[in-house]
Amino acid sequence: MSLKRKPLSLSAKVENVEEEDTPEMSVLDLPELVLECILDRLPPDALFRMTGVCTSLRERCRSDHLWEKHMKQKWGRVIGPAAYREWQWHIASKTDLVDVKQGKQKGLMRILSLGWPFSWIRSRVDDHSQQRCSLPADSVMSWYLALDTGRFWFPAQVYNRENGHVGFMLSCYDAEISYDPCTDTFQARYPPHGRRAVAIENGVPWERLRAPPIETPPHDLHTSDCLNELQPGDHIEIQWRRNKEFPYGWWYGVVGHLESCDGNENYCLCHNSDTVVLEFNQYTHGSRWRCTNISRRDHREEGNEADGFYGGIRKLRTKEEISTWKRLWPTEVLE
């Protein structure tokens, strides 16, 4: 039995010709605003992949304004001015990185060779080696990649250091940290305390980190600018160190009432006194760490080798800062 193919009609032939002649649409054919909106909505891994599609998209997808949003969303809470300065020093000091003044560039594959851990990058390694594209070392994308690889150590502060050791509860200490993309946690290196070697802590979660709120180095006394306004009920952080060789940590407390005051708000005159009472209510009543007094008018580092030394004070002015300390409150009263 023979099958005969029916001849195509004229209209069908025209449709076939139109289909064959119609070029495939590229993402670059989209209106400029639409394409920009699409790129702006891409997560970092997808945005990185798009840099390997073509030269035009590579230039677009590594633009600072696209990566600044991702930097702020992921790193904004732990990256501060000190970390930015460290990054500038880092890229300027590496001979195989950008010379910022002359505007030289380094290849993107240099960053990838440092051990980029994500699976989504491996599928593009060959493409990038063929393209030989260069990524400015001082670009936001370059900084984001360096942070996410865990290769860049930067200064930050760690709450309840050394896995919440009882001796550091409700404190915050300076450290150098790096990100571990495999566990989504951080490694922290604390500066040596006296004769003690550098302490290292692994598995530090995001919620125990912050960017340093002020620029005072850990061994320097902070100049207190809030003493005259302190009154009972205010939340504060105060510098404290075990001895003169140790760096300061920041310890959470509240301003209390004088012994001569009954705490009645209508008659309280504690805010007019030169003596400011600081209470650390995480410690039990009777503990030597429960309370200390400072001079409002002439406050300097105060203390001794037995009880440690109290330094500068900063008043907490945001609900976010206060709630962070309360969230870290110990489950048991400290001795």
PDB file of N, CA and C in Angstrom, residues 8 12 38-39 46 105 123 137 140 178 211 215 251-252 263 275 287 294 307 312 316 326:
ATOM      1  N   LEU A   8       1.694  20.639  -0.028  1.00  0.00           N
ATOM      2  CA  LEU A   8       1.370  21.719   0.899  1.00  0.00           C
ATOM      3  C   LEU A   8       0.622  22.814   0.165  1.00  0.00           C
ATOM      4  N   ALA A  12       0.433  27.253   3.726  1.00  0.00           N
ATOM      5  CA  ALA A  12       1.340  26.478   4.578  1.00  0.00           C
ATOM      6  C   ALA A  12       2.790  26.745   4.195  1.00  0.00           C
ATOM      7  N   ILE A  38      15.937  42.229  35.003  1.00  0.00           N
ATOM      8  CA  ILE A  38      16.204  40.790  35.108  1.00  0.00           C
ATOM      9  C   ILE A  38      17.526  40.547  35.826  1.00  0.00           C
ATOM     10  N   LEU A  39      18.570  41.258  35.419  1.00  0.00           N
ATOM     11  CA  LEU A  39      19.879  41.083  36.046  1.00  0.00           C
ATOM     12  C   LEU A  39      19.853  41.489  37.513  1.00  0.00           C
ATOM     13  N   ALA A  46      23.678  32.976  39.923  1.00  0.00           N
ATOM     14  CA  ALA A  46      23.173  33.137  38.562  1.00  0.00           C
ATOM     15  C   ALA A  46      23.822  34.337  37.870  1.00  0.00           C
ATOM     16  N   GLN A 105      44.676  45.427  35.701  1.00  0.00           N
ATOM     17  CA  GLN A 105      43.673  44.424  36.026  1.00  0.00           C
ATOM     18  C   GLN A 105      44.308  43.051  36.123  1.00  0.00           C
ATOM     19  N   SER A 123      31.235  24.510  36.354  1.00  0.00           N
ATOM     20  CA  SER A 123      30.715  24.296  35.008  1.00  0.00           C
ATOM     21  C   SER A 123      31.157  25.388  34.047  1.00  0.00           C
ATOM     22  N   ALA A 137      40.351  44.122  40.293  1.00  0.00           N
ATOM     23  CA  ALA A 137      40.506  43.610  41.654  1.00  0.00           C
ATOM     24  C   ALA A 137      39.797  44.487  42.669  1.00  0.00           C
ATOM     25  N   VAL A 140      33.444  45.574  43.227  1.00  0.00           N
ATOM     26  CA  VAL A 140      32.609  44.998  44.281  1.00  0.00           C
ATOM     27  C   VAL A 140      32.460  43.497  44.078  1.00  0.00           C
ATOM     28  N   SER A 178      37.131  34.698  58.903  1.00  0.00           N
ATOM     29  CA  SER A 178      36.987  34.319  57.498  1.00  0.00           C
ATOM     30  C   SER A 178      35.798  33.372  57.382  1.00  0.00           C
ATOM     31  N   ALA A 211      29.962  44.108  62.819  1.00  0.00           N
ATOM     32  CA  ALA A 211      31.020  45.037  62.437  1.00  0.00           C
ATOM     33  C   ALA A 211      31.315  45.926  63.635  1.00  0.00           C
ATOM     34  N   GLU A 215      35.596  53.046  65.944  1.00  0.00           N
ATOM     35  CA  GLU A 215      36.906  52.836  65.340  1.00  0.00           C
ATOM     36  C   GLU A 215      38.023  52.629  66.360  1.00  0.00           C
ATOM     37  N   TRP A 251      31.605  44.901  77.124  1.00  0.00           N
ATOM     38  CA  TRP A 251      30.710  44.149  78.007  1.00  0.00           C
ATOM     39  C   TRP A 251      29.401  44.899  78.180  1.00  0.00           C
ATOM     40  N   TYR A 252      28.327  44.142  78.153  1.00  0.00           N
ATOM     41  CA  TYR A 252      26.989  44.732  78.223  1.00  0.00           C
ATOM     42  C   TYR A 252      26.569  44.980  79.678  1.00  0.00           C
ATOM     43  N   GLY A 263      14.784  54.348  93.704  1.00  0.00           N
ATOM     44  CA  GLY A 263      14.367  53.947  92.370  1.00  0.00           C
ATOM     45  C   GLY A 263      13.064  54.552  91.895  1.00  0.00           C
ATOM     46  N   THR A 275      28.620  60.355  90.322  1.00  0.00           N
ATOM     47  CA  THR A 275      28.846  58.910  90.327  1.00  0.00           C
ATOM     48  C   THR A 275      27.801  58.204  89.477  1.00  0.00           C
ATOM     49  N   SER A 287      28.065  39.038  93.719  1.00  0.00           N
ATOM     50  CA  SER A 287      29.241  38.780  92.903  1.00  0.00           C
ATOM     51  C   SER A 287      30.054  40.062  92.738  1.00  0.00           C
ATOM     52  N   ILE A 294      31.565  54.480  88.375  1.00  0.00           N
ATOM     53  CA  ILE A 294      32.536  55.290  87.628  1.00  0.00           C
ATOM     54  C   ILE A 294      32.242  56.762  87.867  1.00  0.00           C
ATOM     55  N   ASP A 307      40.433  42.625  89.932  1.00  0.00           N
ATOM     56  CA  ASP A 307      39.099  42.736  89.340  1.00  0.00           C
ATOM     57  C   ASP A 307      39.113  43.172  87.883  1.00  0.00           C
ATOM     58  N   GLY A 312      36.471  52.753  78.494  1.00  0.00           N
ATOM     59  CA  GLY A 312      35.488  53.676  77.948  1.00  0.00           C
ATOM     60  C   GLY A 312      34.092  53.079  77.857  1.00  0.00           C
ATOM     61  N   LEU A 316      24.107  52.551  74.205  1.00  0.00           N
ATOM     62  CA  LEU A 316      23.383  51.879  73.127  1.00  0.00           C
ATOM     63  C   LEU A 316      22.132  52.678  72.810  1.00  0.00           C
ATOM     64  N   LYS A 326      20.194  41.030  74.546  1.00  0.00           N
ATOM     65  CA  LYS A 326      19.194  40.257  75.291  1.00  0.00           C
ATOM     66  C   LYS A 326      19.027  38.856  74.712  1.00  0.00           C
TER      67      LYS A 326
END
